[in-house]
Amino acid sequence: MSEPLQQLKERLADIENMRAATAILEWDQQTQMPPGAAESRARQLGTLSKLAHEMFVSDETGALLEKSAQALNGADYDSFDASLIRVTRKDYERERKLPPSFVSEMTQLTALAHEVWAKARAEDNFAAFAPTLKKIVDMKRREAELRGYTDHIYDALIDTYEPGMKTADVAQMFNGLSKELVPFVAAIRERVDQVSDKPVHQDFDEDIQRRFAEMVVSQFGYDFQRGRQDRAVHPFCTSFSCTDVRITTRYERDWLNPALFGTLHEAGHGMYEQGSALELDLHGLRGGTSLGVHESQSRLWENVVGRSRGFWTHFYPKLQAEFPAQLENISLDDFYRAVNKVEPSLIRVEADEVTYNLHIMVRFEIETDLLAGSLTVDQLPEVWNAKYHQYLGITPPNNRLGVLQDIHWSGGLMGYFPTYSIGNLLSVQLYEKAVSAHPTIPEEITQGKFETLRGWMTENVYRHGRKYDPTELIQRATGEKLTPRPYLNYLKRKYGEIYGV
Ligand code: ZN
């Protein structure tokens, strides 16, 4: 091995270790830390992330990258070393584009913005948030100019979450979806009372909820020898290595869905992280290639598997045995329908599989117009409400249930929302590819067996970590580009049957 490459690897391993330590502190902050430690924790996180960032963007890293690239010239594209140089170079160029003064200005603005947004939302006062949001939009425009783009200013922002994805690709995706989804949702809205979700709204002991969900994800293949689950107010998955991948959940005693489907969701993220090839562990190549591909795995295990009839054919008798008083008189069919209730609603995070992408489409259209300058912050409430009326057939009665609901904009996260829809579409596209390779998968799910499905995902997605960018990975795994067709067919088949539309 060439000497610069060895030095580069040692340097990247040091950086990866500092990032992992940062992530452990963040996990602790959200699961264990006493509230009084907030300030000291902010200082510790600040120091560690500064050191890791400075070391990564330094000229030394750049010089080692160039020398290593020359030494490796002609190496096999798929090899570990060639992938390491290719991916690290892109990360390096991306991180060097924003000057430190810009980053710290943004950090300060968003730290303050969070408080302003939380207060404005609590008081349902959009005007109180508008001046801060204007500053954020201005900074995001500056950021896009610093990052650079060729077609649409919003490309520069999407690229930070979904490398290689363009505004035009996302617009095309939503066009394909909305043409069929909007009338489909309207038809279901006429028949919402066909399905009752009473079965999942009863008194469910939290400890039994935990035990049941952990049993399910163990059977999926989430490895508790290399993971654990804790409580958090806002559930998430984090990892410090492929051998230490942690998930979190929250419980509601009178509602089964948040903990049950939340655990399935986070375990999907977790299996992706645990499934990276071990050789990728040390130098920043492990984990998911993008937020969208990551979300495809959480949605796959939560919805495509966990909300399917086959899954409940196996697991419902076990759930009934855990909660006999609540469930013994409820049929499998009624329970299956209850966990798949569709209802056009105002709040994105509570949305079902069918309506979810329409919530995202509203945000995508608004963000692109804001960035392009064809929409002003002051027009937002009116435009938001009009789009909800147009796509979901409902109008928010106030801004708290409308334009003020999401935390993202106050944190400077613009270009992020489309990754949720990319994940939904891709979950079905990948699942169907796995089933066409192994037609026994649906039958195995009804027997509580998941090795074949997880094996296909590991082989085609998980083990590659960050080696390939999302468009490359999707093409390699499915033989085509991201497409809404499989997802639309899946929704129409499943919910057409449930609602008789
Ligand atoms: Zn997720």
Coordinates of C-alpha atoms and ligand atoms in Angstrom, one line a residue:
M1 CA 0.0 0.0 0.0
S2 CA 1.3 3.4 -0.9
E3 CA 2.4 5.5 2.0
P4 CA 0.1 8.5 1.4
L5 CA -2.9 6.1 1.3
Q6 CA -1.9 4.6 4.6
Q7 CA -1.5 8.1 6.1
L8 CA -4.9 9.1 4.7
K9 CA -6.6 6.0 6.2
E10 CA -5.1 6.8 9.6
R11 CA -6.3 10.3 9.4
L12 CA -9.8 9.3 8.3
A13 CA -10.0 6.8 11.1
D14 CA -9.1 9.5 13.7
I15 CA -11.9 11.7 12.2
E16 CA -14.4 8.8 12.2
N17 CA -13.6 8.1 15.9
M18 CA -14.2 11.8 16.8
R19 CA -17.5 11.7 14.9
A20 CA -18.5 8.5 16.6
A21 CA -17.7 10.1 20.0
T22 CA -19.8 13.1 19.1
A23 CA -22.7 10.7 18.2
I24 CA -22.4 8.9 21.5
L25 CA -22.7 12.3 23.3
E26 CA -25.8 13.2 21.2
W27 CA -27.4 9.8 21.9
D28 CA -26.7 10.3 25.6
Q29 CA -28.2 13.8 25.4
Q30 CA -31.5 12.4 24.1
T31 CA -31.8 9.3 26.2
Q32 CA -30.0 9.6 29.5
M33 CA -28.6 13.1 30.2
P34 CA -30.1 15.1 33.1
P35 CA -31.5 18.4 31.8
G36 CA -29.1 20.4 33.9
A37 CA -26.2 19.2 31.7
A38 CA -27.4 21.0 28.6
E39 CA -24.8 23.8 28.6
S40 CA -21.8 21.6 29.4
R41 CA -22.9 19.1 26.7
A42 CA -23.2 21.9 24.1
R43 CA -19.6 22.8 24.9
Q44 CA -18.3 19.2 24.6
L45 CA -20.2 18.7 21.3
G46 CA -18.9 22.0 20.0
T47 CA -15.2 21.1 20.7
L48 CA -15.4 17.6 19.2
S49 CA -17.3 18.5 16.1
K50 CA -14.9 21.5 15.5
L51 CA -11.9 19.3 15.8
A52 CA -13.3 16.7 13.4
H53 CA -14.3 19.3 10.9
E54 CA -11.0 21.2 10.9
M55 CA -9.1 18.0 10.5
F56 CA -11.2 16.8 7.6
V57 CA -11.2 20.1 5.6
S58 CA -7.5 20.8 6.2
D59 CA -5.0 21.2 3.3
E60 CA -3.2 18.1 4.6
T61 CA -6.3 15.9 4.0
G62 CA -6.5 17.4 0.5
A63 CA -2.9 16.7 -0.3
L64 CA -3.1 13.1 1.0
L65 CA -6.3 12.6 -1.1
E66 CA -4.5 13.8 -4.3
K67 CA -1.4 11.8 -3.8
S68 CA -3.4 8.7 -3.0
A69 CA -5.6 9.2 -6.0
Q70 CA -2.5 9.4 -8.3
A71 CA -1.0 6.3 -6.7
L72 CA -4.3 4.4 -7.2
N73 CA -4.8 5.5 -10.8
G74 CA -6.6 2.7 -12.7
A75 CA -7.7 0.8 -9.6
D76 CA -10.9 -1.2 -9.9
Y77 CA -13.9 1.2 -9.4
D78 CA -15.6 -1.2 -7.0
S79 CA -12.5 -1.8 -4.9
F80 CA -12.4 -0.5 -1.3
D81 CA -9.5 1.9 -2.0
A82 CA -10.9 3.4 -5.2
S83 CA -14.3 3.8 -3.5
L84 CA -12.7 5.4 -0.4
I85 CA -10.9 8.0 -2.6
R86 CA -13.9 8.7 -4.8
V87 CA -16.4 9.2 -1.9
T88 CA -14.0 11.1 0.4
R89 CA -13.1 13.5 -2.4
K90 CA -16.7 14.4 -2.9
D91 CA -17.2 14.8 0.9
Y92 CA -14.1 16.9 1.1
E93 CA -15.1 19.2 -1.8
R94 CA -18.6 19.5 -0.4
E95 CA -17.4 20.5 3.1
R96 CA -14.8 22.9 1.9
K97 CA -17.4 25.0 0.0
L98 CA -18.8 26.7 3.0
P99 CA -16.4 29.1 4.8
P100 CA -16.3 28.7 8.6
S101 CA -17.7 32.2 9.1
F102 CA -20.8 31.2 7.1
V103 CA -21.2 27.9 9.0
S104 CA -21.1 29.7 12.4
E105 CA -23.5 32.4 11.3
M106 CA -25.9 29.7 10.2
T107 CA -25.5 27.8 13.5
Q108 CA -26.2 30.9 15.5
L109 CA -29.2 31.9 13.4
T110 CA -30.8 28.4 13.6
A111 CA -30.2 28.1 17.3
L112 CA -32.2 31.3 17.9
A113 CA -34.7 30.4 15.2
H114 CA -35.7 27.2 17.0
E115 CA -36.9 29.2 20.1
V116 CA -38.7 31.7 17.9
W117 CA -40.4 29.0 15.9
A118 CA -41.4 27.0 19.0
K119 CA -43.0 30.1 20.6
A120 CA -44.7 31.2 17.4
R121 CA -46.1 27.7 16.9
A122 CA -47.4 27.5 20.5
E123 CA -49.1 30.9 20.1
D124 CA -50.2 30.3 16.6
N125 CA -48.5 33.5 15.5
F126 CA -46.9 33.2 12.0
A127 CA -46.0 36.9 11.9
A128 CA -43.7 36.3 14.9
F129 CA -41.7 33.7 13.0
A130 CA -41.8 35.4 9.5
P131 CA -38.8 37.8 10.0
T132 CA -36.5 34.9 11.2
L133 CA -37.7 32.7 8.4
K134 CA -36.8 35.4 5.9
K135 CA -33.3 35.5 7.2
I136 CA -33.1 31.7 6.9
V137 CA -34.3 31.7 3.3
D138 CA -31.7 34.4 2.5
M139 CA -29.0 32.3 4.1
K140 CA -30.1 29.2 2.2
R141 CA -29.9 31.2 -1.0
R142 CA -26.4 32.2 -0.2
E143 CA -25.5 28.6 0.7
A144 CA -26.8 27.4 -2.6
E145 CA -24.7 30.0 -4.4
L146 CA -21.6 28.9 -2.4
R147 CA -22.3 25.2 -3.2
G148 CA -23.0 25.9 -6.8
Y149 CA -25.6 24.4 -9.2
T150 CA -26.3 24.3 -12.9
D151 CA -30.1 24.1 -13.4
H152 CA -32.2 25.1 -10.4
I153 CA -31.0 26.9 -7.2
Y154 CA -32.7 24.2 -5.1
D155 CA -30.5 21.5 -6.7
A156 CA -27.6 22.7 -4.5
L157 CA -29.7 22.0 -1.3
I158 CA -31.2 18.6 -2.3
D159 CA -27.7 17.5 -3.2
T160 CA -26.6 17.8 0.4
Y161 CA -29.1 15.1 1.5
E162 CA -29.5 13.1 -1.8
P163 CA -26.3 13.4 -3.8
G164 CA -26.9 13.7 -7.5
M165 CA -30.7 14.2 -7.3
K166 CA -32.0 17.2 -9.1
T167 CA -35.1 19.5 -8.6
A168 CA -36.4 18.3 -12.0
D169 CA -36.1 14.7 -11.0
V170 CA -38.1 15.3 -7.8
A171 CA -40.7 17.4 -9.7
Q172 CA -41.2 14.6 -12.2
M173 CA -41.6 12.1 -9.3
F174 CA -44.3 14.2 -7.7
N175 CA -46.0 14.8 -11.0
G176 CA -46.2 11.1 -11.6
L177 CA -47.6 10.6 -8.1
S178 CA -50.1 13.4 -7.8
K179 CA -51.9 12.7 -11.0
E180 CA -53.1 9.4 -9.6
L181 CA -52.9 9.9 -5.9
V182 CA -55.0 13.1 -5.6
P183 CA -58.2 11.4 -7.1
F184 CA -57.4 8.2 -5.2
V185 CA -57.3 10.0 -1.8
A186 CA -60.5 11.9 -2.8
A187 CA -62.2 8.6 -3.4
I188 CA -61.1 7.1 -0.1
R189 CA -62.2 10.3 1.7
E190 CA -65.8 9.5 0.7
R191 CA -65.4 6.1 2.5
V192 CA -63.2 6.9 5.6
D193 CA -65.8 5.3 7.9
Q194 CA -65.2 1.9 6.2
V195 CA -62.3 1.4 8.6
S196 CA -62.3 1.8 12.3
D197 CA -59.0 2.3 14.2
K198 CA -60.6 1.6 17.6
P199 CA -58.7 -1.7 18.0
V200 CA -55.3 0.1 18.3
H201 CA -56.8 2.8 20.7
Q202 CA -57.1 0.8 23.9
D203 CA -55.1 0.5 27.1
F204 CA -51.8 -1.3 26.3
D205 CA -49.2 -2.0 29.0
E206 CA -46.0 -0.3 28.0
D207 CA -43.7 -3.1 29.0
I208 CA -45.6 -5.7 27.0
Q209 CA -45.6 -3.3 24.0
R210 CA -41.8 -3.1 24.3
R211 CA -41.3 -6.8 24.6
F212 CA -43.5 -7.6 21.6
A213 CA -41.9 -5.0 19.3
E214 CA -38.4 -6.1 20.3
M215 CA -39.3 -9.7 19.6
V216 CA -40.5 -8.7 16.1
V217 CA -37.4 -6.8 15.2
S218 CA -35.1 -9.5 16.5
Q219 CA -37.0 -11.8 14.1
F220 CA -36.4 -9.3 11.3
G221 CA -32.7 -9.6 12.0
Y222 CA -32.0 -6.4 14.0
D223 CA -29.1 -7.7 16.1
F224 CA -29.3 -6.8 19.8
Q225 CA -25.8 -8.1 20.3
R226 CA -24.7 -5.0 18.3
G227 CA -27.6 -2.8 19.2
R228 CA -30.1 -1.7 21.9
Q229 CA -33.3 0.2 22.2
D230 CA -34.0 3.1 24.6
R231 CA -36.7 5.7 25.1
A232 CA -36.5 9.1 23.5
V233 CA -39.0 12.0 23.0
H234 CA -38.3 12.1 19.3
P235 CA -37.3 8.6 18.2
F236 CA -34.2 8.1 16.0
C237 CA -31.5 5.6 15.1
T238 CA -27.8 6.3 15.5
S239 CA -24.6 4.4 15.1
F240 CA -21.0 4.6 16.2
S241 CA -19.8 1.6 14.3
C242 CA -21.5 -1.4 12.4
T243 CA -21.1 -3.1 15.8
D244 CA -22.9 -0.5 17.8
V245 CA -26.2 0.7 16.2
R246 CA -28.8 2.0 18.6
I247 CA -32.5 2.7 18.1
T248 CA -35.0 4.6 20.3
T249 CA -38.8 4.7 20.7
R250 CA -41.6 6.3 22.6
Y251 CA -44.7 4.7 24.2
E252 CA -48.3 5.8 24.4
R253 CA -50.4 3.7 26.7
D254 CA -53.6 4.3 24.8
W255 CA -52.3 3.9 21.3
L256 CA -50.4 0.9 19.9
N257 CA -49.0 2.5 16.8
P258 CA -46.2 4.9 17.9
A259 CA -44.1 2.3 19.7
L260 CA -44.9 -0.7 17.6
F261 CA -44.5 0.8 14.1
G262 CA -41.9 3.3 15.4
T263 CA -39.7 0.4 16.5
L264 CA -40.1 -1.4 13.2
H265 CA -39.2 1.8 11.4
E266 CA -36.1 2.5 13.4
A267 CA -35.0 -1.1 13.3
G268 CA -35.1 -0.8 9.5
H269 CA -32.7 2.1 9.7
G270 CA -30.7 0.0 12.2
M271 CA -30.4 -3.1 10.0
Y272 CA -29.1 -0.9 7.1
E273 CA -26.3 0.4 9.5
Q274 CA -25.6 -3.0 10.9
G275 CA -25.4 -4.5 7.4
S276 CA -22.4 -2.5 6.2
A277 CA -19.4 -4.7 5.2
L278 CA -17.0 -4.7 8.1
E279 CA -14.2 -3.4 6.0
L280 CA -16.1 -0.1 5.6
D281 CA -16.3 0.5 9.3
L282 CA -13.2 2.6 10.0
H283 CA -12.9 5.4 7.4
G284 CA -16.3 7.0 7.0
L285 CA -17.7 4.6 4.3
R286 CA -20.1 2.7 6.6
G287 CA -23.8 3.5 7.0
G288 CA -26.4 4.8 4.5
T289 CA -25.6 6.4 1.2
S290 CA -28.4 9.1 1.5
L291 CA -31.4 10.0 3.6
G292 CA -33.8 8.7 0.9
V293 CA -32.2 5.3 0.6
H294 CA -32.1 5.1 4.4
E295 CA -35.8 6.0 4.6
S296 CA -36.5 3.2 2.1
Q297 CA -35.3 0.7 4.6
S298 CA -37.3 2.1 7.6
R299 CA -40.4 2.3 5.4
L300 CA -39.9 -1.2 4.0
W301 CA -39.8 -2.8 7.4
E302 CA -42.4 -0.6 8.9
N303 CA -45.0 -0.5 6.1
V304 CA -44.4 -2.8 3.2
V305 CA -43.7 -5.7 5.7
G306 CA -45.1 -4.5 9.0
R307 CA -48.4 -3.3 7.8
S308 CA -49.0 -6.3 5.4
R309 CA -51.6 -8.9 5.8
G310 CA -49.0 -11.7 5.6
F311 CA -47.0 -10.2 8.5
W312 CA -50.1 -10.0 10.7
T313 CA -51.2 -13.5 9.7
H314 CA -48.1 -14.7 11.6
F315 CA -47.9 -12.1 14.4
Y316 CA -51.5 -11.3 15.2
P317 CA -52.1 -14.4 17.3
K318 CA -49.0 -13.6 19.3
L319 CA -50.2 -10.0 19.9
Q320 CA -53.6 -11.3 20.9
A321 CA -51.9 -13.7 23.4
E322 CA -50.1 -10.6 24.9
F323 CA -53.2 -8.5 25.1
P324 CA -56.1 -11.0 25.4
A325 CA -58.6 -8.6 27.1
Q326 CA -58.1 -6.0 24.4
L327 CA -57.9 -8.1 21.3
E328 CA -59.4 -11.6 21.7
N329 CA -62.7 -10.5 20.1
I330 CA -61.1 -8.5 17.3
S331 CA -60.6 -10.4 14.1
L332 CA -57.3 -10.5 12.1
D333 CA -59.1 -8.7 9.3
D334 CA -60.4 -5.9 11.5
F335 CA -57.0 -5.5 13.1
Y336 CA -55.2 -5.4 9.7
R337 CA -57.7 -2.7 8.5
A338 CA -57.2 -0.7 11.8
V339 CA -53.4 -0.4 11.3
N340 CA -54.0 0.7 7.7
K341 CA -56.6 3.4 8.3
V342 CA -56.3 6.2 5.8
E343 CA -57.5 9.7 6.7
P344 CA -56.5 12.9 5.0
S345 CA -55.3 14.9 8.0
L346 CA -53.4 18.2 8.6
I347 CA -50.4 16.8 10.4
R348 CA -47.6 15.2 8.3
V349 CA -46.1 13.1 11.1
E350 CA -49.4 11.4 11.7
A351 CA -50.1 10.7 8.1
D352 CA -50.8 7.3 6.6
E353 CA -49.0 5.6 3.7
V354 CA -51.4 6.9 1.1
T355 CA -51.6 10.6 2.0
Y356 CA -48.0 11.0 3.3
N357 CA -46.4 12.0 0.0
L358 CA -49.0 14.7 -0.6
H359 CA -47.8 16.4 2.6
I360 CA -44.3 16.3 1.2
M361 CA -45.3 17.6 -2.2
V362 CA -46.8 20.7 -0.5
R363 CA -43.4 21.4 1.2
F364 CA -41.4 20.7 -1.9
E365 CA -43.4 23.1 -4.1
I366 CA -43.2 25.8 -1.5
E367 CA -39.4 25.4 -0.9
T368 CA -38.5 25.5 -4.6
D369 CA -40.7 28.6 -5.1
L370 CA -39.2 30.3 -2.0
L371 CA -35.6 29.6 -3.1
A372 CA -36.4 30.7 -6.7
G373 CA -37.9 33.9 -5.4
S374 CA -41.3 33.4 -6.9
L375 CA -42.9 33.1 -3.5
T376 CA -42.4 35.3 -0.4
V377 CA -42.4 34.3 3.2
D378 CA -45.4 36.5 3.9
Q379 CA -47.5 34.6 1.3
L380 CA -46.7 31.3 3.0
P381 CA -49.8 30.7 5.2
E382 CA -52.2 31.4 2.3
V383 CA -50.3 29.3 -0.2
W384 CA -49.9 26.4 2.3
N385 CA -53.6 26.3 3.0
A386 CA -54.6 26.5 -0.7
K387 CA -52.3 23.5 -1.4
Y388 CA -53.8 21.5 1.4
H389 CA -57.2 22.2 0.1
Q390 CA -56.2 21.3 -3.5
Y391 CA -54.3 18.0 -2.7
L392 CA -55.9 16.7 0.5
G393 CA -59.3 18.3 0.4
I394 CA -58.9 19.9 3.8
T395 CA -58.0 23.4 5.0
P396 CA -56.0 24.0 8.2
P397 CA -58.1 26.1 10.7
N398 CA -54.9 27.8 11.9
N399 CA -51.2 28.1 11.2
R400 CA -50.2 25.9 14.2
L401 CA -51.9 23.0 12.4
G402 CA -50.6 24.4 9.1
V403 CA -47.5 26.1 8.0
L404 CA -46.0 26.3 11.5
Q405 CA -46.1 22.5 12.2
D406 CA -42.6 21.4 11.1
I407 CA -39.4 22.0 12.9
H408 CA -37.3 21.7 9.7
W409 CA -37.2 25.3 8.4
S410 CA -36.3 26.7 11.7
G411 CA -33.3 24.4 11.7
G412 CA -32.3 25.5 8.2
L413 CA -33.3 22.1 6.7
M414 CA -34.5 23.0 3.2
G415 CA -34.2 20.3 0.5
Y416 CA -34.6 17.7 3.1
F417 CA -38.4 16.9 2.8
P418 CA -38.2 15.2 -0.6
T419 CA -36.0 12.4 0.9
Y420 CA -39.1 11.1 2.8
S421 CA -41.0 10.5 -0.5
I422 CA -37.9 9.1 -2.2
G423 CA -37.8 6.6 0.7
N424 CA -41.4 5.6 0.3
L425 CA -41.1 5.1 -3.5
L426 CA -37.9 3.2 -3.2
S427 CA -39.1 0.9 -0.4
V428 CA -41.6 -0.7 -2.8
Q429 CA -39.3 -0.6 -5.8
L430 CA -36.6 -2.5 -3.9
Y431 CA -39.1 -4.9 -2.3
E432 CA -40.5 -5.9 -5.7
K433 CA -37.1 -6.5 -7.1
A434 CA -36.3 -8.7 -4.1
V435 CA -39.5 -10.7 -4.7
S436 CA -38.8 -11.1 -8.4
A437 CA -35.5 -12.6 -7.4
H438 CA -37.0 -14.7 -4.7
P439 CA -40.7 -15.3 -5.2
T440 CA -41.0 -17.2 -1.9
I441 CA -40.6 -14.0 0.1
P442 CA -44.3 -13.1 0.6
E443 CA -45.0 -16.7 1.8
E444 CA -42.0 -16.6 4.1
I445 CA -43.3 -13.4 5.7
T446 CA -46.6 -15.2 6.6
Q447 CA -44.4 -17.7 8.5
G448 CA -42.4 -15.0 10.3
K449 CA -39.3 -15.6 8.3
F450 CA -37.3 -12.7 7.0
E451 CA -33.8 -14.1 6.1
T452 CA -34.4 -14.1 2.4
L453 CA -35.7 -10.5 2.2
R454 CA -33.0 -9.2 4.6
G455 CA -30.4 -11.2 2.8
W456 CA -31.3 -9.6 -0.6
M457 CA -31.3 -6.1 1.0
T458 CA -27.9 -6.8 2.6
E459 CA -26.4 -8.1 -0.7
N460 CA -27.8 -5.3 -2.8
V461 CA -28.0 -2.3 -0.5
Y462 CA -26.7 -2.7 3.1
R463 CA -23.2 -4.1 2.6
H464 CA -22.2 -1.3 0.2
G465 CA -22.5 1.4 2.9
R466 CA -21.6 4.7 1.2
K467 CA -19.6 3.3 -1.6
Y468 CA -22.1 4.2 -4.3
D469 CA -24.1 7.4 -4.5
P470 CA -27.9 6.9 -4.4
T471 CA -28.6 7.0 -8.2
E472 CA -25.8 4.4 -8.8
L473 CA -27.0 2.2 -6.0
I474 CA -30.6 2.3 -7.2
Q475 CA -29.6 1.5 -10.7
R476 CA -27.4 -1.4 -9.6
A477 CA -30.0 -2.9 -7.2
T478 CA -33.1 -2.5 -9.4
G479 CA -31.7 -2.1 -12.9
E480 CA -33.6 1.2 -13.4
K481 CA -33.9 4.7 -12.0
L482 CA -36.2 5.7 -9.1
T483 CA -39.8 5.4 -10.4
P484 CA -43.2 6.1 -8.8
R485 CA -44.9 3.2 -10.7
P486 CA -44.3 0.3 -8.3
Y487 CA -45.4 2.5 -5.3
L488 CA -48.6 3.7 -7.0
N489 CA -49.5 0.1 -8.0
Y490 CA -48.8 -1.1 -4.4
L491 CA -51.0 1.6 -2.9
K492 CA -53.9 1.1 -5.3
R493 CA -53.8 -2.7 -4.9
K494 CA -53.6 -2.6 -1.1
Y495 CA -56.0 0.3 -0.3
G496 CA -58.3 -0.4 -3.2
E497 CA -59.0 -3.7 -1.5
I498 CA -59.4 -2.2 2.0
Y499 CA -61.6 0.6 0.9
G500 CA -63.3 -0.9 -2.1
V501 CA -62.3 1.9 -4.4
Ligands
ZN1 ZN -36.8 7.3 9.3

